[in-house]
Short mmCIF file of C-alpha atoms in Angstrom, two decimals:
data_model
loop_
_atom_site.label_atom_id
_atom_site.label_comp_id
_atom_site.label_asym_id
_atom_site.label_seq_id
_atom_site.Cartn_x
_atom_site.Cartn_y
_atom_site.Cartn_z
CA MET X 619 -27.95 -69.03 -36.17
CA THR X 620 -26.40 -71.28 -38.84
CA ALA X 621 -23.48 -70.21 -40.98
CA PRO X 622 -24.25 -69.40 -44.65
CA PRO X 623 -23.45 -72.21 -47.10
CA GLU X 624 -20.09 -72.11 -48.88
CA PRO X 625 -20.01 -71.06 -52.54
CA PRO X 626 -19.92 -74.11 -54.85
CA GLU X 627 -16.31 -73.49 -55.89
CA GLN X 628 -15.17 -73.15 -52.27
CA ALA X 629 -17.16 -76.23 -51.24
CA ALA X 630 -15.46 -78.25 -54.00
CA VAL X 631 -12.01 -77.14 -52.84
CA THR X 632 -12.89 -77.98 -49.23
CA GLU X 633 -14.09 -81.44 -50.25
CA ARG X 634 -10.90 -82.13 -52.22
CA VAL X 635 -8.79 -81.00 -49.25
CA ALA X 636 -10.73 -83.30 -46.91
CA LEU X 637 -10.33 -86.28 -49.26
CA ARG X 638 -6.62 -85.63 -49.59
CA ASP X 639 -6.25 -85.34 -45.81
CA THR X 640 -7.95 -88.72 -45.47
CA ARG X 641 -5.67 -90.39 -48.03
CA VAL X 642 -2.53 -88.96 -46.47
CA MET X 643 -3.58 -90.06 -42.98
CA ARG X 644 -4.29 -93.61 -44.13
CA VAL X 645 -0.80 -93.94 -45.57
CA LEU X 646 0.92 -92.19 -42.66
CA VAL X 647 -0.95 -94.22 -40.02
CA SER X 648 -0.23 -97.51 -41.85
CA SER X 649 3.47 -96.75 -42.17
CA ALA X 650 3.74 -95.47 -38.59
CA MET X 651 2.00 -98.56 -37.22
CA LEU X 652 4.43 -100.91 -38.98
CA SER X 653 7.37 -98.88 -37.70
CA LYS X 654 6.07 -98.69 -34.13
CA ILE X 655 5.19 -102.39 -34.04
CA ALA X 656 8.84 -102.99 -34.91
CA ASP X 657 9.97 -100.53 -32.23
CA TRP X 658 7.96 -102.27 -29.55
CA GLN X 659 9.08 -105.72 -30.63
CA MET X 660 12.59 -104.41 -30.07
CA GLY X 661 11.44 -103.27 -26.63
CA ILE X 662 10.78 -106.84 -25.56
CA VAL X 663 13.21 -108.82 -27.76
CA ILE X 664 16.39 -106.86 -26.97
CA PRO X 665 16.06 -106.74 -23.14
CA LEU X 666 15.11 -110.43 -22.96
CA ALA X 667 17.91 -111.43 -25.35
CA VAL X 668 20.51 -109.53 -23.30
CA LEU X 669 19.03 -110.92 -20.08
CA ALA X 670 19.34 -114.46 -21.45
CA GLU X 671 22.98 -113.88 -22.42
CA SER X 672 24.11 -111.98 -19.31
CA ASP X 673 21.60 -112.91 -16.55
CA SER X 674 21.82 -109.23 -15.50
CA VAL X 675 18.71 -107.07 -15.15
CA ALA X 676 20.78 -103.88 -15.02
CA LEU X 677 22.69 -104.74 -18.22
CA ALA X 678 19.45 -105.61 -20.04
CA LEU X 679 17.96 -102.24 -19.13
CA VAL X 680 21.08 -100.29 -20.07
CA SER X 681 21.45 -102.09 -23.43
CA PHE X 682 18.01 -101.10 -24.68
CA ALA X 683 18.21 -97.63 -23.09
CA LEU X 684 21.10 -96.87 -25.47
CA ARG X 685 18.58 -96.55 -28.31
CA GLY X 686 17.30 -93.32 -26.78
CA VAL X 687 20.79 -91.85 -26.41
CA SER X 688 20.61 -90.97 -30.12
CA TYR X 689 18.31 -88.08 -29.21
CA VAL X 690 21.46 -86.18 -28.20
CA GLY X 691 22.06 -85.65 -31.92
CA SER X 692 18.46 -84.79 -32.77
CA PRO X 693 19.10 -81.04 -33.36
CA PHE X 694 21.36 -81.98 -36.29
CA LEU X 695 18.72 -84.38 -37.61
CA GLY X 696 16.14 -81.61 -37.27
CA ALA X 697 18.22 -79.38 -39.56
CA LEU X 698 18.29 -82.16 -42.18
CA ILE X 699 14.55 -82.74 -41.87
CA ASP X 700 13.76 -79.06 -42.45
CA ARG X 701 16.15 -78.82 -45.42
CA PHE X 702 15.37 -81.99 -47.42
CA ASP X 703 12.37 -83.91 -48.73
CA LYS X 704 10.52 -85.03 -45.60
CA ARG X 705 9.18 -88.18 -47.22
CA ALA X 706 12.69 -89.23 -48.28
CA ILE X 707 14.01 -88.66 -44.74
CA TYR X 708 11.16 -90.72 -43.29
CA VAL X 709 11.70 -93.62 -45.73
CA LEU X 710 15.48 -93.65 -45.21
CA ALA X 711 14.95 -93.71 -41.44
CA GLN X 712 13.01 -96.98 -41.77
CA LEU X 713 15.65 -98.51 -44.05
CA GLN X 714 18.46 -97.57 -41.67
CA GLN X 715 16.71 -99.29 -38.78
CA ALA X 716 16.11 -102.40 -40.91
CA VAL X 717 19.82 -102.68 -41.72
CA CYS X 718 20.72 -102.37 -38.03
CA MET X 719 18.33 -105.17 -37.11
CA VAL X 720 19.66 -107.51 -39.82
CA LEU X 721 23.20 -107.00 -38.50
CA LEU X 722 22.04 -107.37 -34.90
CA ALA X 723 20.41 -110.74 -35.66
CA GLY X 724 23.84 -112.20 -36.46
CA LEU X 725 25.68 -110.55 -33.56
CA LEU X 726 23.44 -111.20 -30.54
CA ASP X 727 26.21 -113.07 -28.72
CA SER X 728 28.39 -109.91 -28.68
CA ARG X 729 27.36 -107.42 -26.00
CA VAL X 730 29.40 -104.62 -27.56
CA SER X 731 27.89 -105.18 -31.02
CA VAL X 732 24.36 -105.33 -29.62
CA ALA X 733 24.89 -102.08 -27.73
CA ALA X 734 26.40 -100.33 -30.77
CA LEU X 735 23.65 -101.45 -33.15
CA VAL X 736 20.88 -100.55 -30.74
CA LEU X 737 22.47 -97.10 -30.41
CA LEU X 738 22.75 -96.70 -34.20
CA SER X 739 19.18 -97.85 -34.75
CA GLY X 740 18.11 -95.02 -32.48
CA ILE X 741 19.24 -92.50 -35.12
CA GLY X 742 16.64 -93.82 -37.54
CA GLY X 743 14.12 -93.95 -34.71
CA VAL X 744 14.68 -90.28 -33.91
CA ALA X 745 14.33 -89.19 -37.54
CA SER X 746 11.22 -91.34 -37.98
CA THR X 747 9.48 -90.00 -34.88
CA ILE X 748 10.23 -86.32 -35.50
CA THR X 749 9.27 -86.49 -39.18
CA GLY X 750 6.19 -88.66 -38.76
CA GLN X 751 4.66 -87.07 -35.66
CA PHE X 752 5.78 -83.45 -35.82
CA VAL X 753 6.57 -82.47 -39.42
CA LEU X 754 4.51 -84.46 -41.93
CA ILE X 755 1.15 -83.68 -40.31
CA PRO X 756 1.62 -79.88 -40.32
CA LYS X 757 2.98 -80.06 -43.86
CA LEU X 758 0.38 -82.37 -45.41
CA ILE X 759 -2.79 -81.99 -43.32
CA SER X 760 -5.04 -78.91 -43.45
CA PRO X 761 -5.18 -76.88 -40.20
CA PRO X 762 -8.76 -77.74 -39.13
CA ALA X 763 -8.02 -81.45 -39.38
CA ARG X 764 -4.71 -81.45 -37.50
CA PRO X 765 -5.92 -82.03 -33.90
CA VAL X 766 -7.93 -85.08 -34.97
CA ALA X 767 -5.02 -86.25 -37.15
CA VAL X 768 -2.70 -86.08 -34.14
CA ALA X 769 -5.20 -88.07 -32.06
CA LYS X 770 -5.60 -90.72 -34.78
CA LEU X 771 -1.85 -91.10 -35.25
CA ASN X 772 -1.19 -91.30 -31.52
CA SER X 773 -4.00 -93.81 -31.09
CA ALA X 774 -2.50 -95.94 -33.86
CA ILE X 775 0.92 -95.70 -32.23
CA GLU X 776 -0.49 -96.76 -28.86
CA LEU X 777 -2.28 -99.69 -30.52
CA SER X 778 0.99 -100.59 -32.24
CA LYS X 779 2.61 -100.91 -28.82
CA VAL X 780 0.08 -103.60 -27.95
CA VAL X 781 0.56 -105.49 -31.20
CA GLY X 782 4.34 -105.11 -31.01
CA LEU X 783 4.61 -106.43 -27.48
CA VAL X 784 2.38 -109.45 -28.17
CA MET X 785 4.16 -110.26 -31.43
CA GLY X 786 7.56 -109.65 -29.87
CA GLY X 787 6.94 -111.91 -26.90
CA THR X 788 5.49 -114.64 -29.13
CA ALA X 789 8.29 -114.38 -31.71
CA PHE X 790 10.96 -114.48 -29.01
CA GLY X 791 9.43 -117.59 -27.43
CA VAL X 792 8.70 -119.45 -30.67
CA LEU X 793 11.43 -118.36 -33.08
CA GLY X 794 14.24 -117.24 -30.80
CA PRO X 795 15.93 -113.83 -30.62
CA ALA X 796 17.77 -113.94 -33.98
CA SER X 797 14.68 -114.74 -36.07
CA ALA X 798 12.65 -112.24 -34.05
CA ALA X 799 15.23 -109.55 -34.92
CA LEU X 800 14.97 -110.40 -38.65
CA PHE X 801 11.18 -110.12 -38.46
CA ILE X 802 11.59 -106.66 -36.93
CA ALA X 803 13.83 -105.70 -39.87
CA LEU X 804 11.12 -106.85 -42.30
CA LEU X 805 8.56 -104.60 -40.58
CA TYR X 806 10.83 -101.57 -40.96
CA LEU X 807 11.24 -102.35 -44.67
CA LEU X 808 7.47 -102.59 -45.11
CA SER X 809 7.02 -99.29 -43.28
CA GLY X 810 9.41 -97.57 -45.67
CA ALA X 811 7.68 -99.09 -48.70
CA VAL X 812 4.26 -97.86 -47.55
CA ALA X 813 5.65 -94.38 -46.84
CA LEU X 814 6.63 -94.06 -50.50
CA LEU X 815 2.90 -93.54 -51.18
CA LEU X 816 2.99 -90.23 -49.29
CA PRO X 817 3.20 -87.00 -51.33
CA LYS X 818 6.65 -85.51 -51.61
CA VAL X 819 7.38 -82.59 -49.31
CA ALA X 820 10.06 -80.72 -51.20
CA SER X 821 13.20 -79.37 -49.61
CA SER X 822 13.33 -75.72 -48.62
CA GLY X 823 16.16 -75.00 -51.04
CA GLN X 824 18.06 -73.25 -48.27
CA LYS X 825 21.72 -74.02 -47.70
CA MET X 826 22.69 -75.86 -44.55
CA ASN X 827 23.92 -73.59 -41.79
CA ILE X 828 24.40 -75.73 -38.73
CA ARG X 829 25.17 -72.83 -36.40
CA ARG X 830 22.01 -70.95 -37.39
CA ASP X 831 19.88 -74.10 -37.44
CA LEU X 832 20.99 -75.07 -33.95
CA ALA X 833 20.38 -71.51 -32.76
CA ILE X 834 16.81 -71.64 -34.08
CA GLY X 835 16.11 -74.90 -32.29
CA PHE X 836 17.61 -73.86 -28.97
CA ARG X 837 15.96 -70.44 -29.04
CA TRP X 838 12.58 -72.09 -29.45
CA VAL X 839 13.35 -74.25 -26.44
CA GLY X 840 14.15 -71.04 -24.55
CA ARG X 841 10.75 -69.50 -25.22
CA GLN X 842 8.70 -69.41 -22.01
CA GLU X 843 5.71 -71.32 -23.42
CA ILE X 844 8.03 -74.13 -24.59
CA LEU X 845 10.63 -74.15 -21.80
CA TRP X 846 8.15 -75.01 -19.04
CA LEU X 847 6.77 -77.86 -21.15
CA VAL X 848 10.26 -79.17 -21.89
CA VAL X 849 11.25 -79.18 -18.22
CA THR X 850 8.04 -80.90 -17.16
CA MET X 851 8.01 -83.56 -19.87
CA SER X 852 11.73 -84.24 -19.45
CA MET X 853 11.19 -84.99 -15.78
CA THR X 854 8.26 -87.30 -16.46
CA ASN X 855 10.29 -89.16 -19.08
CA LEU X 856 13.16 -89.41 -16.65
CA ALA X 857 10.69 -90.94 -14.20
CA ILE X 858 8.94 -93.48 -16.47
CA GLY X 859 10.50 -93.25 -19.93
CA GLN X 860 11.63 -96.88 -19.70
CA LEU X 861 8.66 -98.17 -17.70
CA GLU X 862 7.67 -100.89 -20.17
CA PRO X 863 11.19 -102.40 -20.53
CA VAL X 864 11.55 -102.13 -16.72
CA LEU X 865 8.37 -104.14 -16.13
CA ILE X 866 9.22 -106.59 -18.92
CA THR X 867 12.69 -107.20 -17.47
CA GLU X 868 11.35 -107.45 -13.91
CA PHE X 869 8.71 -110.00 -14.89
CA GLY X 870 11.26 -111.93 -16.95
CA ASP X 871 13.67 -112.03 -14.02
CA GLN X 872 10.85 -113.50 -11.93
CA GLY X 873 10.50 -116.34 -14.43
CA MET X 874 7.22 -115.27 -16.07
CA ASN X 875 6.56 -116.73 -19.53
CA THR X 876 7.39 -114.27 -22.33
CA THR X 877 3.99 -114.61 -23.97
CA VAL X 878 2.28 -113.95 -20.64
CA ILE X 879 4.50 -110.88 -20.14
CA SER X 880 3.56 -109.46 -23.54
CA VAL X 881 -0.17 -110.06 -22.97
CA VAL X 882 -0.07 -108.47 -19.50
CA MET X 883 1.67 -105.40 -20.90
CA ALA X 884 -0.65 -105.28 -23.91
CA VAL X 885 -3.73 -105.05 -21.71
CA GLY X 886 -2.36 -101.87 -20.16
CA LEU X 887 -1.25 -100.36 -23.46
CA LEU X 888 -4.71 -100.87 -24.97
CA MET X 889 -5.88 -98.16 -22.61
CA GLY X 890 -3.32 -95.81 -24.13
CA ALA X 891 -4.67 -96.47 -27.63
CA LEU X 892 -8.22 -95.75 -26.46
CA ALA X 893 -7.15 -92.60 -24.62
CA SER X 894 -5.29 -91.18 -27.63
CA ARG X 895 -8.35 -91.57 -29.85
CA LEU X 896 -10.65 -89.96 -27.26
CA ALA X 897 -8.23 -87.22 -26.19
CA PRO X 898 -9.64 -84.35 -28.33
CA SER X 899 -13.11 -84.88 -26.81
CA LEU X 900 -11.96 -85.21 -23.18
CA ALA X 901 -12.54 -81.98 -21.21
CA PRO X 902 -12.52 -79.78 -24.34
CA ALA X 903 -13.40 -76.72 -22.25
CA LEU X 904 -10.05 -76.93 -20.45
CA SER X 905 -6.96 -75.24 -21.84
CA PRO X 906 -4.17 -77.52 -23.15
CA GLU X 907 -2.14 -76.61 -20.05
CA ARG X 908 -4.87 -77.76 -17.68
CA ARG X 909 -5.51 -80.96 -19.65
CA ILE X 910 -1.81 -81.80 -19.40
CA LEU X 911 -1.84 -81.09 -15.64
CA ALA X 912 -4.94 -83.24 -15.02
CA ALA X 913 -3.42 -86.11 -17.02
CA GLN X 914 -0.16 -85.88 -15.07
CA ILE X 915 -1.97 -86.12 -11.73
CA ILE X 916 -3.94 -89.17 -12.87
CA ALA X 917 -0.78 -90.80 -14.25
CA PHE X 918 0.98 -90.27 -10.91
CA ALA X 919 -1.83 -92.15 -9.15
CA GLY X 920 -1.35 -94.98 -11.65
CA LEU X 921 2.39 -95.09 -11.00
CA VAL X 922 1.73 -95.40 -7.26
CA LEU X 923 -0.35 -98.51 -7.98
CA VAL X 924 2.39 -99.90 -10.26
CA ALA X 925 4.75 -99.70 -7.27
CA THR X 926 2.48 -101.90 -5.11
CA PRO X 927 3.21 -105.67 -4.78
CA PRO X 928 -0.10 -107.34 -5.89
CA LEU X 929 -0.02 -108.12 -9.61
CA TRP X 930 -3.66 -107.11 -10.20
CA LEU X 931 -3.01 -103.68 -8.65
CA ARG X 932 0.12 -103.25 -10.74
CA LEU X 933 -1.83 -104.09 -13.89
CA ALA X 934 -4.62 -101.66 -12.93
CA GLY X 935 -2.04 -98.96 -12.22
CA PHE X 936 -0.31 -99.58 -15.54
CA MET X 937 -3.64 -99.20 -17.36
CA VAL X 938 -4.35 -95.91 -15.56
CA GLU X 939 -0.83 -94.65 -16.24
CA CYS X 940 -1.02 -95.57 -19.96
CA PHE X 941 -4.42 -93.86 -20.35
CA ALA X 942 -3.31 -90.63 -18.68
CA VAL X 943 0.08 -90.42 -20.42
CA ALA X 944 -1.58 -90.91 -23.82
CA VAL X 945 -3.97 -88.02 -23.15
CA SER X 946 -1.03 -85.89 -22.03
CA ASN X 947 0.94 -86.75 -25.18
CA VAL X 948 -1.87 -85.72 -27.52
CA ALA X 949 -2.34 -82.45 -25.64
CA SER X 950 1.41 -81.79 -25.64
CA ILE X 951 1.84 -82.45 -29.39
CA THR X 952 -1.18 -80.29 -30.25
CA TYR X 953 0.18 -77.56 -27.96
CA ARG X 954 3.47 -77.53 -29.87
CA GLN X 955 1.84 -77.61 -33.29
CA GLU X 956 -0.20 -74.56 -32.32
CA THR X 957 2.91 -72.76 -31.13
CA ILE X 958 5.72 -73.59 -33.58
CA PRO X 959 5.59 -72.48 -37.27
CA ASP X 960 5.81 -75.27 -39.84
CA GLU X 961 9.00 -73.89 -41.42
CA VAL X 962 11.06 -74.47 -38.28
CA ALA X 963 9.10 -77.47 -36.96
CA GLY X 964 11.90 -79.94 -37.65
CA ARG X 965 14.62 -77.96 -35.91
CA ALA X 966 12.47 -76.79 -33.02
CA ASN X 967 10.86 -80.16 -32.31
CA ALA X 968 14.13 -82.03 -32.76
CA THR X 969 15.77 -79.85 -30.11
CA ILE X 970 12.73 -80.18 -27.85
CA ARG X 971 12.80 -83.95 -28.30
CA MET X 972 16.50 -84.00 -27.47
CA PHE X 973 15.58 -82.92 -23.95
CA ILE X 974 12.22 -84.67 -23.57
CA THR X 975 12.88 -88.03 -25.20
CA GLY X 976 16.59 -87.81 -24.43
CA ALA X 977 15.59 -88.18 -20.79
CA SER X 978 14.04 -91.57 -21.57
CA PRO X 979 17.29 -93.59 -21.68
CA LEU X 980 18.33 -91.92 -18.44
CA SER X 981 15.21 -93.50 -16.97
CA GLY X 982 16.70 -96.89 -17.80
CA PHE X 983 19.94 -95.95 -16.05
CA LEU X 984 17.94 -94.67 -13.07
CA PHE X 985 16.04 -97.94 -12.72
CA ALA X 986 19.26 -99.91 -13.25
CA TRP X 987 20.77 -98.00 -10.30
CA ALA X 988 17.60 -98.50 -8.24
CA SER X 989 17.65 -102.28 -8.88
CA ARG X 990 19.72 -102.59 -5.70
CA LEU X 991 16.69 -101.36 -3.73
CA ASP X 992 13.79 -103.56 -2.66
CA GLY X 993 10.03 -103.24 -2.86
CA PHE X 994 8.49 -99.76 -2.87
CA TRP X 995 11.93 -98.14 -2.50
CA TYR X 996 12.75 -99.31 -6.03
CA TRP X 997 10.01 -97.00 -7.35
CA LEU X 998 10.62 -94.06 -5.02
CA PRO X 999 13.03 -92.11 -7.33
CA ALA X 1000 10.53 -92.28 -10.21
CA LEU X 1001 7.63 -91.22 -7.98
CA ALA X 1002 9.61 -88.28 -6.59
CA LEU X 1003 10.54 -87.06 -10.08
CA TRP X 1004 6.96 -87.34 -11.32
CA LEU X 1005 5.63 -85.42 -8.32
CA ALA X 1006 8.18 -82.66 -8.92
CA ALA X 1007 7.08 -82.44 -12.57
CA ILE X 1008 3.46 -82.01 -11.49
CA VAL X 1009 4.42 -79.18 -9.14
CA ILE X 1010 6.42 -77.40 -11.87
CA TRP X 1011 3.61 -77.57 -14.44
CA ALA X 1012 1.01 -76.59 -11.83
CA VAL X 1013 2.99 -73.44 -11.00
CA TYR X 1014 3.19 -72.52 -14.69
CA THR X 1015 -0.50 -73.24 -15.28
CA ARG X 1016 -1.63 -71.33 -12.19
CA ALA X 1017 0.51 -68.36 -13.24
CA GLY X 1018 -1.51 -68.10 -16.47
CA GLY X 1019 0.91 -70.06 -18.63
CA GLY X 1020 0.14 -70.04 -22.33
CA GLN X 1021 -2.20 -67.04 -22.12
CA ALA X 1022 0.01 -64.92 -24.36
CA ARG X 1023 0.24 -67.77 -26.84
CA ARG X 1024 -3.54 -68.11 -27.06
CA THR X 1025 -4.35 -64.42 -27.16
CA GLU X 1026 -2.17 -63.74 -30.20
CA ALA X 1027 -4.42 -63.44 -33.24
CA PRO X 1028 -4.17 -66.56 -35.40
CA ARG X 1029 -3.32 -65.99 -39.00
CA ALA X 1030 -5.87 -67.21 -41.50
CA GLU X 1031 -4.73 -69.60 -44.16
CA ALA X 1032 -6.37 -69.83 -47.56
CA PRO X 1033 -7.63 -73.28 -48.49
CA ARG X 1034 -5.10 -75.10 -50.64
CA ALA X 1035 -5.86 -76.50 -54.01
CA ALA X 1036 -6.16 -80.25 -54.33
CA GLY X 1037 -2.75 -81.92 -54.39
CA GLN X 1038 -0.93 -78.99 -52.86
CA PRO X 1039 0.80 -79.63 -49.49
CA VAL X 1040 -0.12 -77.43 -46.59
CA ASN X 1041 2.92 -75.35 -45.81
CA GLY X 1042 1.30 -72.91 -43.44
CA PRO X 1043 2.37 -69.30 -43.01
CA GLN X 1044 5.73 -68.61 -44.49
CA VAL X 1045 8.46 -67.74 -42.05
CA ASP X 1046 11.61 -66.18 -43.39
CA GLU X 1047 14.74 -68.03 -42.28
CA GLU X 1048 16.40 -64.93 -40.95
CA GLN X 1049 13.25 -63.97 -39.11
CA ALA X 1050 13.05 -67.47 -37.68
CA ASP X 1051 16.52 -67.00 -36.31
CA ASP X 1052 15.13 -64.18 -34.19
CA THR X 1053 12.53 -65.85 -32.01
CA GLU X 1054 11.03 -62.56 -30.91
CA GLY X 1055 10.05 -61.92 -34.52
CA VAL X 1056 8.08 -65.13 -35.06
CA THR X 1057 4.40 -65.02 -34.28
CA THR X 1058 2.74 -68.23 -33.16
CA ARG X 1059 0.55 -70.34 -35.37
CA GLY X 1060 -3.16 -70.73 -34.73
CA ASP X 1061 -4.48 -74.06 -35.99
CA HIS X 1062 -8.03 -73.81 -34.67
#
């Protein structure tokens, strides 16, 4: 039995909303791709530049891992994101990273300066990621379109990894590290310029209250449906958060040509781009929890292959791992967007990312420590951590995890008029401070 047609006025509003969603996504995807291409050029240029200066694999890994240390301060950035114009925060994040790269281009011979600038650039990276992936979509995209919007953005980001690695390896080999760093700065500037085409997302008008804002973020992390996800994803990031720089540095230490390294890595990352785009249609009958679990198991199998000596098996394993992790990321982001109200999305997701993405630089330190080990033993700590993460999430899923979240009645949202941002259900700040008083958001 087909649904009755919408009234003409309602159909016109729906069409305007759909057109606006499309325009916003084009701008956001374009800006995000430029930014992520720059990020992934950094991922190959910085480790190889430090390796060339120091001839130390461990130092190369630690230097780039410092970029992720900035996630320690992400709860404070989350408070700023929720309080001020989201577009302005996103644009300023790109500009800050561009300035860091310009300075870094002239200071590559100083290990201390490189480390400090990589660390500082991570602040802009944190603000860019949280705003672009977790705040702007719920604010600017209508609820029915959000899952597909997440998939499109993640697919674009995965594709950007491929482009960034190929361009980074080529630029490093042809232009040298300093010119490659300046090119990265140019990409960040272009990303910020494109982002200016996004609609403004006005500030909340609320006064800053760091103690309350931090409490909101940490209390959301403490909620059962979020805590299990945070623990699981933190462990997987601890296991393979720096996998690409690890492989890049390992291949570089073996004397492989930088262009060949970037192409080899790009082949694997292409699978991640494909997986992100297909993720909403893969096993749609499964709950988000079970999709995440299935993806984790497949990714573990890929990591086992990465740990094997033959290059063709390592490449195959990397492709499998990239595919599965991309599916898991889309499911995880959608899971959070369904659970966390828009009004506290910056603070909640920033605190969540402090734990999840904050584990990524620790992965670099873990591999740097394991560099003293040979062969399969080098990969054993990462494999053990990943297996433990699978067990944790399997226990939560088997115990009926997320059932309460899904059985709460979703609140209907009236279609917005053309040009009006989607703000979702309003959540009072004081109510948001009491996590037991906030009902979850239903986007489907």
